[in-house]
Amino acid sequence: MSQYVSRLGSSRAAPRLRFPGGFAGHRKPRRVAMLSVHTSPLHQPGTGDAGGMNVYIVELATRLAAIGTEVEIFTRATTGGLRPSVELAPGVLVRHVDAGPYEGLAKEELPAQLCAFTHGVMQAWAGQRPGYYDLVHSHYWLSGQVGWLAAQRWGVPLVHAMHTMAKVKNAALAEDDTPEPAARVIGETQIVHAADRLIANTSGEADELVRFYDADPASVAVVHPGVNLERFRPADGRAAARARLGLPQDALIPLFAGRIQPLKAPDVLLRAVAVLLDRDPSLRSRILVPVVGGPSGSGLAKPEGLQKLAARLGIADVVRFHPPVGQDQLADWFRAASVLVMPSYSESFGLVAIEAQAAGTPVVAAAVGGLPVAVRDGVSGFLIQGHDPEAYAQALGRFAESAELAGRMGEAAAAHALSFGWDTAASSTADVYTAAMHDHRRRARSHHG
């Protein structure tokens, strides 16, 4: 772990190890081309393939622009009549690229459109003066394939963030989920070796890049994602949020928020609630289980699967399904909940866990991926080994037994989340960019020399 964190895990200490005298004289990028092929930063998280990565890109780009690095985000146009470019925030432009039919293309079908997408990116670049982009930052493997070509063509460094990895997902698959295809594994391996820098959300993810993909440890930088602390905060508390959402004041409310697919394991929460009600039938009158989100990925094959499971388990009366909501209303759902439950099989970070904690709500989560970094076990929530509904029922039972536990852990959760501000993440990312540009220039000089 230390080999990454000591280099670039904190926003300022790392580069001084590399360059005596810090970054004086080492230029930050003026303008970055950010690539997000399969999901637009303008889409609402929780719908289709839009999730934590959308939030990550929007927040990161906005904060980078605020500290002097303009960002242009290239994404695939998914409806007709979109303007070619839209200003998302001052210094942040979203460019829509035509690549394949607007509607009805699944993420799995997008590799066939990467050539068309690359063409659109190259067309946009061709209209600019030489040296317009200083760096390419690609998100997810589909974007990495385009970024690899663009960075080489433009003679600039490529920085890549995996967000999720096929080999890691396949090693921890839900039993009814579909494995990631070999083509993705090959694509990810190519990007790992082509990128000047890889950004990992946690030191655990950095280890996985080295272990599964043979990444060079010196090229991996750990930058924790942030959370919008202005939006996700305790505000006026649980009672007021419940009143606004029409939820009962005295109920135990374990919340699931996210895309409904086997990877996220919302079924584990429902099974845990069934176990809890078996043990204590009196809880039925004071428990409500909101599931906020829409079907996604392999979950689209059985969009009604979760409703049917609730009926089979005999808990349909206490489960409430709610379509995805905007970020401000999501913050209210977090505030209203007694606890957020994240039983995922794989999470590169688990941004939702940090958002809930920032809103003052504890989290019960699977001890996978970045969740052990996001949640302080026993302080801001509970980490569960494995996916046994009994273990989740036990954790939820503690909140049912003690009315004070959610409040006490919620305060600790809000304090814990304060260390995950986006400003820190943006300045750390800018440092990664600067180091990548410095190394790239040095290599180019030695190559020509």
Coordinates of C-alpha atoms in Angstrom, one line a residue:
M1 CA 0.0 0.0 0.0
S2 CA 2.7 2.5 1.0
Q3 CA 4.4 2.3 -2.4
Y4 CA 1.4 4.2 -3.9
V5 CA 0.2 6.4 -1.1
S6 CA 3.6 7.8 -0.3
R7 CA 4.0 8.8 -4.0
L8 CA 0.7 10.4 -4.8
G9 CA -1.9 9.5 -2.2
S10 CA -1.9 12.9 -0.6
S11 CA -2.3 16.0 -2.7
R12 CA 1.0 17.7 -1.9
A13 CA 3.6 15.5 -0.2
A14 CA 4.1 13.1 -3.1
P15 CA 5.5 15.2 -5.9
R16 CA 8.2 16.6 -3.6
L17 CA 9.6 13.1 -3.3
R18 CA 9.9 13.1 -7.1
F19 CA 11.0 16.7 -7.8
P20 CA 13.2 18.4 -5.2
G21 CA 11.6 21.8 -4.6
G22 CA 8.1 20.6 -5.4
F23 CA 6.3 21.6 -8.7
A24 CA 7.9 25.0 -9.2
G25 CA 8.5 25.3 -12.9
H26 CA 6.3 22.2 -13.8
R27 CA 3.3 23.4 -15.7
K28 CA -0.2 22.3 -14.9
P29 CA -2.4 21.5 -17.9
R30 CA -4.3 24.4 -19.3
R31 CA -6.9 22.2 -21.0
V32 CA -7.8 18.5 -20.6
A33 CA -9.8 16.3 -22.9
M34 CA -11.9 14.0 -20.7
L35 CA -13.5 11.0 -22.3
S36 CA -16.7 9.4 -21.0
V37 CA -17.9 7.2 -23.9
H38 CA -20.8 5.2 -22.4
T39 CA -22.4 7.5 -20.0
S40 CA -23.0 11.3 -20.2
P41 CA -22.2 13.6 -17.3
L42 CA -25.5 15.2 -18.1
H43 CA -27.5 12.0 -17.3
Q44 CA -29.1 11.4 -13.9
P45 CA -27.2 8.9 -11.8
G46 CA -29.2 5.8 -11.0
T47 CA -30.7 5.5 -14.5
G48 CA -29.4 3.1 -17.1
D49 CA -25.6 3.0 -17.0
A50 CA -25.4 6.3 -15.1
G51 CA -24.0 6.0 -11.6
G52 CA -21.1 7.1 -9.4
M53 CA -18.8 7.6 -12.4
N54 CA -21.1 10.4 -13.7
V55 CA -21.0 12.2 -10.4
Y56 CA -17.2 11.7 -10.3
I57 CA -16.7 13.2 -13.7
V58 CA -19.0 16.2 -13.1
E59 CA -17.5 17.1 -9.7
L60 CA -13.9 16.5 -10.7
A61 CA -14.2 18.6 -13.9
T62 CA -16.0 21.4 -12.1
R63 CA -13.3 21.6 -9.4
L64 CA -10.4 21.3 -11.9
A65 CA -11.9 24.3 -13.8
A66 CA -12.1 26.2 -10.6
I67 CA -8.3 25.8 -10.0
G68 CA -7.4 26.8 -13.6
T69 CA -7.6 23.7 -15.7
E70 CA -10.3 23.8 -18.4
V71 CA -12.0 20.5 -19.1
E72 CA -13.8 19.3 -22.3
I73 CA -15.8 16.1 -21.8
F74 CA -16.5 14.0 -24.9
T75 CA -19.5 11.7 -24.5
R76 CA -21.7 9.7 -26.9
A77 CA -24.9 11.4 -28.0
T78 CA -27.8 9.3 -26.9
T79 CA -30.7 11.4 -28.2
G80 CA -31.2 13.3 -31.4
G81 CA -31.2 17.1 -31.5
L82 CA -28.6 17.6 -28.8
R83 CA -26.4 20.7 -29.2
P84 CA -22.9 19.7 -30.3
S85 CA -21.5 21.2 -27.1
V86 CA -23.0 22.3 -23.8
E87 CA -21.4 24.3 -21.0
L88 CA -21.8 22.3 -17.8
A89 CA -20.1 24.9 -15.6
P90 CA -17.6 27.7 -16.2
G91 CA -14.6 26.2 -17.9
V92 CA -16.3 22.8 -18.4
L93 CA -17.7 21.9 -21.9
V94 CA -19.6 18.7 -22.7
R95 CA -19.1 17.7 -26.4
H96 CA -21.7 15.3 -27.9
V97 CA -20.2 12.8 -30.4
D98 CA -22.4 10.9 -32.9
A99 CA -21.4 7.2 -32.7
G100 CA -24.1 4.7 -33.6
P101 CA -27.9 5.0 -33.1
Y102 CA -29.0 7.3 -30.4
E103 CA -31.4 4.9 -28.6
G104 CA -31.3 1.3 -27.6
L105 CA -27.5 0.6 -27.6
A106 CA -26.4 -1.5 -24.6
K107 CA -23.0 -0.8 -23.1
E108 CA -21.9 -4.2 -24.3
E109 CA -22.6 -3.1 -27.9
L110 CA -20.5 0.0 -27.7
P111 CA -17.0 -1.5 -28.6
A112 CA -18.3 -1.7 -32.2
Q113 CA -18.8 2.2 -32.1
L114 CA -15.4 3.1 -30.7
C115 CA -14.1 3.8 -34.2
A116 CA -17.0 6.2 -34.9
F117 CA -16.5 7.8 -31.5
T118 CA -12.7 8.3 -32.1
H119 CA -13.6 9.9 -35.5
G120 CA -15.8 12.4 -33.8
V121 CA -13.1 13.2 -31.2
M122 CA -10.5 13.7 -34.0
Q123 CA -12.9 16.0 -35.9
A124 CA -13.4 18.2 -32.9
W125 CA -9.6 18.4 -32.4
A126 CA -8.9 19.1 -36.1
G127 CA -10.8 22.4 -35.8
Q128 CA -8.5 23.6 -33.0
R129 CA -5.0 25.1 -33.1
P130 CA -2.0 22.7 -32.5
G131 CA -1.4 21.9 -28.8
Y132 CA -5.0 22.7 -27.9
Y133 CA -5.3 19.8 -25.4
D134 CA -2.4 19.2 -22.9
L135 CA -3.6 15.8 -21.7
V136 CA -6.2 13.1 -22.2
H137 CA -8.0 11.7 -19.1
S138 CA -10.2 8.7 -20.0
H139 CA -12.8 7.1 -17.7
Y140 CA -13.6 3.3 -17.9
W141 CA -12.1 1.0 -20.5
L142 CA -14.2 2.0 -23.5
S143 CA -12.9 5.6 -23.2
G144 CA -9.4 4.3 -22.5
Q145 CA -9.4 2.7 -26.0
V146 CA -10.2 6.0 -27.6
G147 CA -7.9 7.9 -25.3
W148 CA -5.0 5.6 -26.2
L149 CA -5.3 6.6 -29.8
A150 CA -6.0 10.3 -29.2
A151 CA -3.1 10.8 -26.8
Q152 CA -0.7 9.2 -29.3
R153 CA -2.1 11.3 -32.2
W154 CA -1.8 14.5 -30.3
G155 CA 1.5 13.8 -28.7
V156 CA 0.2 14.2 -25.1
P157 CA 0.1 12.0 -22.0
L158 CA -2.8 9.6 -21.3
V159 CA -4.2 9.4 -17.7
H160 CA -6.7 6.7 -17.2
A161 CA -9.2 5.8 -14.4
M162 CA -10.6 2.2 -14.6
H163 CA -13.6 2.8 -12.2
T164 CA -14.3 -0.9 -12.4
M165 CA -12.2 -3.8 -13.7
A166 CA -13.4 -7.0 -15.5
K167 CA -11.0 -9.4 -13.8
V168 CA -12.0 -8.0 -10.3
K169 CA -15.7 -8.2 -11.1
N170 CA -15.4 -11.7 -12.5
A171 CA -13.5 -12.9 -9.4
A172 CA -16.5 -11.8 -7.2
L173 CA -19.6 -12.5 -9.3
A174 CA -23.1 -12.7 -8.0
E175 CA -24.4 -16.2 -8.7
D176 CA -27.0 -15.1 -11.3
D177 CA -24.8 -12.4 -12.9
T178 CA -23.1 -12.6 -16.3
P179 CA -19.2 -12.5 -16.4
E180 CA -17.5 -9.6 -18.2
P181 CA -16.3 -10.7 -21.7
A182 CA -12.7 -11.5 -22.7
A183 CA -12.7 -8.5 -25.1
R184 CA -13.0 -6.2 -22.1
V185 CA -10.1 -7.9 -20.3
I186 CA -7.9 -7.6 -23.4
G187 CA -8.9 -3.9 -23.8
E188 CA -8.2 -3.1 -20.1
T189 CA -4.8 -4.8 -20.3
Q190 CA -3.8 -2.7 -23.4
I191 CA -4.8 0.5 -21.6
V192 CA -2.9 -0.3 -18.5
H193 CA 0.3 -0.6 -20.5
A194 CA -0.5 2.4 -22.8
A195 CA -1.3 4.9 -20.0
D196 CA 1.3 7.3 -18.6
R197 CA -0.6 7.3 -15.3
L198 CA -3.4 5.2 -13.8
I199 CA -5.6 6.8 -11.2
A200 CA -6.9 4.3 -8.6
N201 CA -9.6 5.2 -6.1
T202 CA -7.9 3.4 -3.2
S203 CA -4.7 1.6 -2.4
G204 CA -6.6 -1.7 -2.7
E205 CA -7.5 -0.8 -6.3
A206 CA -3.9 0.1 -7.0
D207 CA -2.9 -3.3 -5.7
E208 CA -5.5 -4.9 -8.0
L209 CA -4.1 -3.1 -11.1
V210 CA -0.6 -4.5 -10.3
R211 CA -1.8 -8.0 -9.4
F212 CA -4.4 -8.6 -12.1
Y213 CA -3.0 -6.4 -14.9
D214 CA 0.7 -6.2 -14.2
A215 CA 0.6 -2.4 -14.0
D216 CA 3.9 -0.6 -13.2
P217 CA 3.5 0.4 -9.5
A218 CA 5.3 3.7 -10.3
S219 CA 2.6 4.7 -12.8
V220 CA -0.3 4.1 -10.3
A221 CA -1.5 7.1 -8.3
V222 CA -4.1 6.8 -5.5
V223 CA -6.6 9.6 -5.4
H224 CA -9.8 9.1 -3.2
P225 CA -12.9 10.4 -4.9
G226 CA -14.7 13.2 -3.1
V227 CA -18.2 14.1 -2.1
N228 CA -20.1 17.3 -2.6
L229 CA -20.2 18.4 1.0
E230 CA -22.5 21.4 0.3
R231 CA -25.2 19.1 -1.1
F232 CA -24.7 16.0 1.1
R233 CA -24.8 17.3 4.7
P234 CA -27.0 16.6 7.7
A235 CA -28.9 19.9 7.1
D236 CA -32.1 20.0 9.2
G237 CA -32.0 16.3 10.2
R238 CA -33.8 13.1 9.9
A239 CA -37.3 14.1 11.1
A240 CA -37.6 17.0 8.6
A241 CA -36.4 14.8 5.7
R242 CA -38.9 12.2 6.6
A243 CA -41.7 14.8 6.8
R244 CA -40.7 16.1 3.3
L245 CA -40.7 12.5 1.8
G246 CA -43.9 11.4 3.6
L247 CA -42.1 8.7 5.6
P248 CA -43.1 7.6 9.1
Q249 CA -41.2 9.3 11.8
D250 CA -40.6 6.4 14.1
A251 CA -39.8 3.6 11.6
L252 CA -36.6 1.7 11.0
I253 CA -35.7 2.7 7.5
P254 CA -32.9 0.7 5.8
L255 CA -32.4 2.3 2.4
F256 CA -31.0 0.9 -0.8
A257 CA -30.0 3.6 -3.3
G258 CA -28.4 2.7 -6.7
R259 CA -28.7 0.8 -9.9
I260 CA -30.8 -2.4 -9.6
Q261 CA -28.5 -5.2 -10.9
P262 CA -27.0 -8.4 -9.4
L263 CA -23.6 -6.7 -8.8
K264 CA -25.2 -4.2 -6.3
A265 CA -27.1 -7.1 -4.6
P266 CA -30.3 -5.3 -3.4
D267 CA -31.7 -8.8 -3.1
V268 CA -29.4 -9.3 0.0
L269 CA -31.1 -6.4 1.7
L270 CA -34.6 -7.9 1.0
R271 CA -33.6 -11.3 2.2
A272 CA -32.1 -9.8 5.4
V273 CA -35.3 -7.9 6.1
A274 CA -37.2 -11.2 5.7
V275 CA -34.9 -12.8 8.3
L276 CA -35.4 -9.9 10.6
L277 CA -39.2 -10.1 10.4
D278 CA -39.1 -13.8 11.0
R279 CA -37.2 -13.3 14.2
D280 CA -39.3 -10.3 15.4
P281 CA -42.7 -10.1 13.7
S282 CA -43.5 -7.0 15.8
L283 CA -41.1 -5.1 13.7
R284 CA -43.4 -5.3 10.7
S285 CA -45.5 -2.3 11.8
R286 CA -42.4 -0.1 12.2
I287 CA -40.1 -0.9 9.3
L288 CA -40.0 0.5 5.8
V289 CA -37.5 -0.5 3.1
P290 CA -37.1 2.1 0.2
V291 CA -35.3 0.9 -2.9
V292 CA -34.4 4.0 -4.9
G293 CA -33.0 3.4 -8.4
G294 CA -33.7 1.8 -11.7
P295 CA -32.7 -1.5 -13.4
S296 CA -29.3 -1.5 -15.1
G297 CA -26.8 -3.8 -16.8
S298 CA -27.7 -7.5 -16.4
G299 CA -30.6 -6.3 -14.1
L300 CA -32.4 -5.2 -17.3
A301 CA -33.1 -8.8 -18.2
K302 CA -35.4 -9.1 -15.2
P303 CA -36.6 -5.6 -14.4
E304 CA -39.4 -6.9 -12.1
G305 CA -37.2 -9.4 -10.4
L306 CA -36.8 -7.5 -7.1
Q307 CA -40.6 -6.8 -6.8
K308 CA -41.2 -10.5 -7.3
L309 CA -38.6 -11.5 -4.7
A310 CA -40.3 -9.1 -2.2
A311 CA -43.6 -10.8 -2.8
R312 CA -42.1 -14.3 -2.6
L313 CA -40.4 -13.4 0.7
G314 CA -43.7 -12.1 2.1
I315 CA -42.4 -8.5 2.6
A316 CA -43.9 -6.7 -0.3
D317 CA -46.0 -4.6 2.2
V318 CA -42.9 -3.1 3.8
V319 CA -40.8 -2.5 0.6
R320 CA -41.3 0.7 -1.4
F321 CA -39.8 1.0 -4.9
H322 CA -39.0 4.5 -6.1
P323 CA -37.5 5.5 -9.4
P324 CA -34.1 7.3 -9.5
V325 CA -34.1 10.8 -8.1
G326 CA -31.9 13.9 -8.6
Q327 CA -28.9 14.6 -6.4
D328 CA -30.7 17.1 -4.1
Q329 CA -33.6 14.7 -3.4
L330 CA -31.2 11.8 -3.0
A331 CA -29.5 13.8 -0.2
D332 CA -33.0 13.9 1.5
W333 CA -33.4 10.1 1.1
F334 CA -30.1 9.6 2.8
R335 CA -31.0 12.0 5.7
A336 CA -34.4 10.2 6.1
A337 CA -32.9 6.7 6.3
S338 CA -31.9 5.0 9.5
V339 CA -29.1 3.3 7.6
L340 CA -27.9 2.9 4.0
V341 CA -27.3 -0.7 3.0
M342 CA -24.7 -1.5 0.3
P343 CA -24.3 -5.3 0.0
S344 CA -22.4 -5.0 -3.4
Y345 CA -20.2 -7.8 -4.8
S346 CA -17.8 -5.3 -6.1
E347 CA -17.3 -1.5 -5.7
S348 CA -14.2 0.4 -6.9
F349 CA -15.0 3.0 -4.2
G350 CA -18.7 3.2 -3.2
L351 CA -19.4 6.9 -3.6
V352 CA -23.0 6.4 -2.4
A353 CA -21.6 5.3 1.0
I354 CA -19.6 8.5 1.4
E355 CA -22.6 10.6 0.3
A356 CA -24.9 8.9 2.8
Q357 CA -22.4 9.4 5.6
A358 CA -21.9 13.1 4.7
A359 CA -25.7 13.5 5.1
G360 CA -25.4 12.0 8.6
T361 CA -26.5 8.4 8.0
P362 CA -24.5 5.3 8.9
V363 CA -23.8 2.6 6.4
V364 CA -24.0 -1.3 6.5
A365 CA -21.8 -2.4 3.6
A366 CA -20.0 -5.4 2.2
A367 CA -16.3 -5.4 3.0
V368 CA -15.3 -5.3 -0.7
G369 CA -13.3 -3.0 -3.0
G370 CA -13.1 0.6 -1.7
L371 CA -15.9 0.2 0.9
P372 CA -13.5 -0.5 3.8
V373 CA -11.9 2.9 3.0
A374 CA -15.3 4.6 2.6
V375 CA -16.8 3.2 5.9
R376 CA -15.1 3.2 9.3
D377 CA -16.2 -0.2 10.7
G378 CA -17.8 0.1 14.1
V379 CA -17.7 3.9 14.0
S380 CA -19.6 5.2 10.9
G381 CA -21.2 1.9 10.1
F382 CA -20.7 -1.8 9.9
L383 CA -18.7 -3.8 7.3
I384 CA -20.0 -7.3 6.6
Q385 CA -17.8 -10.2 5.3
G386 CA -19.6 -11.9 2.5
H387 CA -23.3 -11.7 1.4
D388 CA -25.1 -13.9 3.9
P389 CA -28.5 -12.2 4.6
E390 CA -28.2 -13.5 8.2
A391 CA -25.2 -11.3 8.8
Y392 CA -27.0 -8.2 7.3
A393 CA -30.1 -9.0 9.4
Q394 CA -27.9 -9.1 12.5
A395 CA -26.4 -5.6 11.7
L396 CA -29.9 -4.2 11.0
G397 CA -31.2 -5.8 14.2
R398 CA -28.7 -3.6 16.2
F399 CA -30.4 -0.5 14.7
A400 CA -33.8 -1.9 15.5
E401 CA -32.9 -2.6 19.1
S402 CA -31.3 0.8 19.8
A403 CA -33.0 4.0 18.7
E404 CA -29.9 6.0 19.6
L405 CA -27.5 4.0 17.4
A406 CA -28.4 5.6 14.1
G407 CA -28.0 9.1 15.6
R408 CA -24.7 8.3 17.3
M409 CA -23.2 6.6 14.3
G410 CA -24.7 9.2 12.0
E411 CA -22.8 12.0 13.7
A412 CA -19.5 10.0 13.4
A413 CA -20.4 9.3 9.8
A414 CA -20.8 13.0 9.0
A415 CA -17.4 13.7 10.7
H416 CA -15.7 10.9 8.8
A417 CA -17.0 12.1 5.4
L418 CA -15.6 15.6 5.9
S419 CA -12.1 14.3 4.9
F420 CA -13.5 13.4 1.4
G421 CA -14.0 16.8 -0.1
W422 CA -13.7 17.2 -3.9
D423 CA -11.3 20.1 -3.6
T424 CA -8.6 17.7 -2.2
A425 CA -9.4 15.1 -5.0
A426 CA -9.1 17.8 -7.7
S427 CA -5.8 19.2 -6.5
S428 CA -4.4 15.6 -6.2
T429 CA -5.6 14.9 -9.7
A430 CA -4.0 18.1 -11.0
D431 CA -0.7 16.9 -9.4
V432 CA -1.0 13.5 -11.2
Y433 CA -1.5 15.5 -14.5
T434 CA 1.5 17.6 -13.9
A435 CA 3.7 14.6 -13.1
A436 CA 2.4 12.8 -16.2
M437 CA 3.2 15.8 -18.4
H438 CA 6.7 16.2 -16.9
D439 CA 7.5 12.5 -17.5
H440 CA 6.0 12.6 -21.0
R441 CA 8.2 15.7 -22.0
R442 CA 11.3 14.1 -20.5
R443 CA 10.7 10.9 -22.5
A444 CA 10.1 12.8 -25.7
R445 CA 13.3 14.8 -25.2
S446 CA 15.4 11.6 -24.5
H447 CA 13.7 9.9 -27.6
H448 CA 14.6 12.8 -29.9
G449 CA 18.1 13.3 -28.2

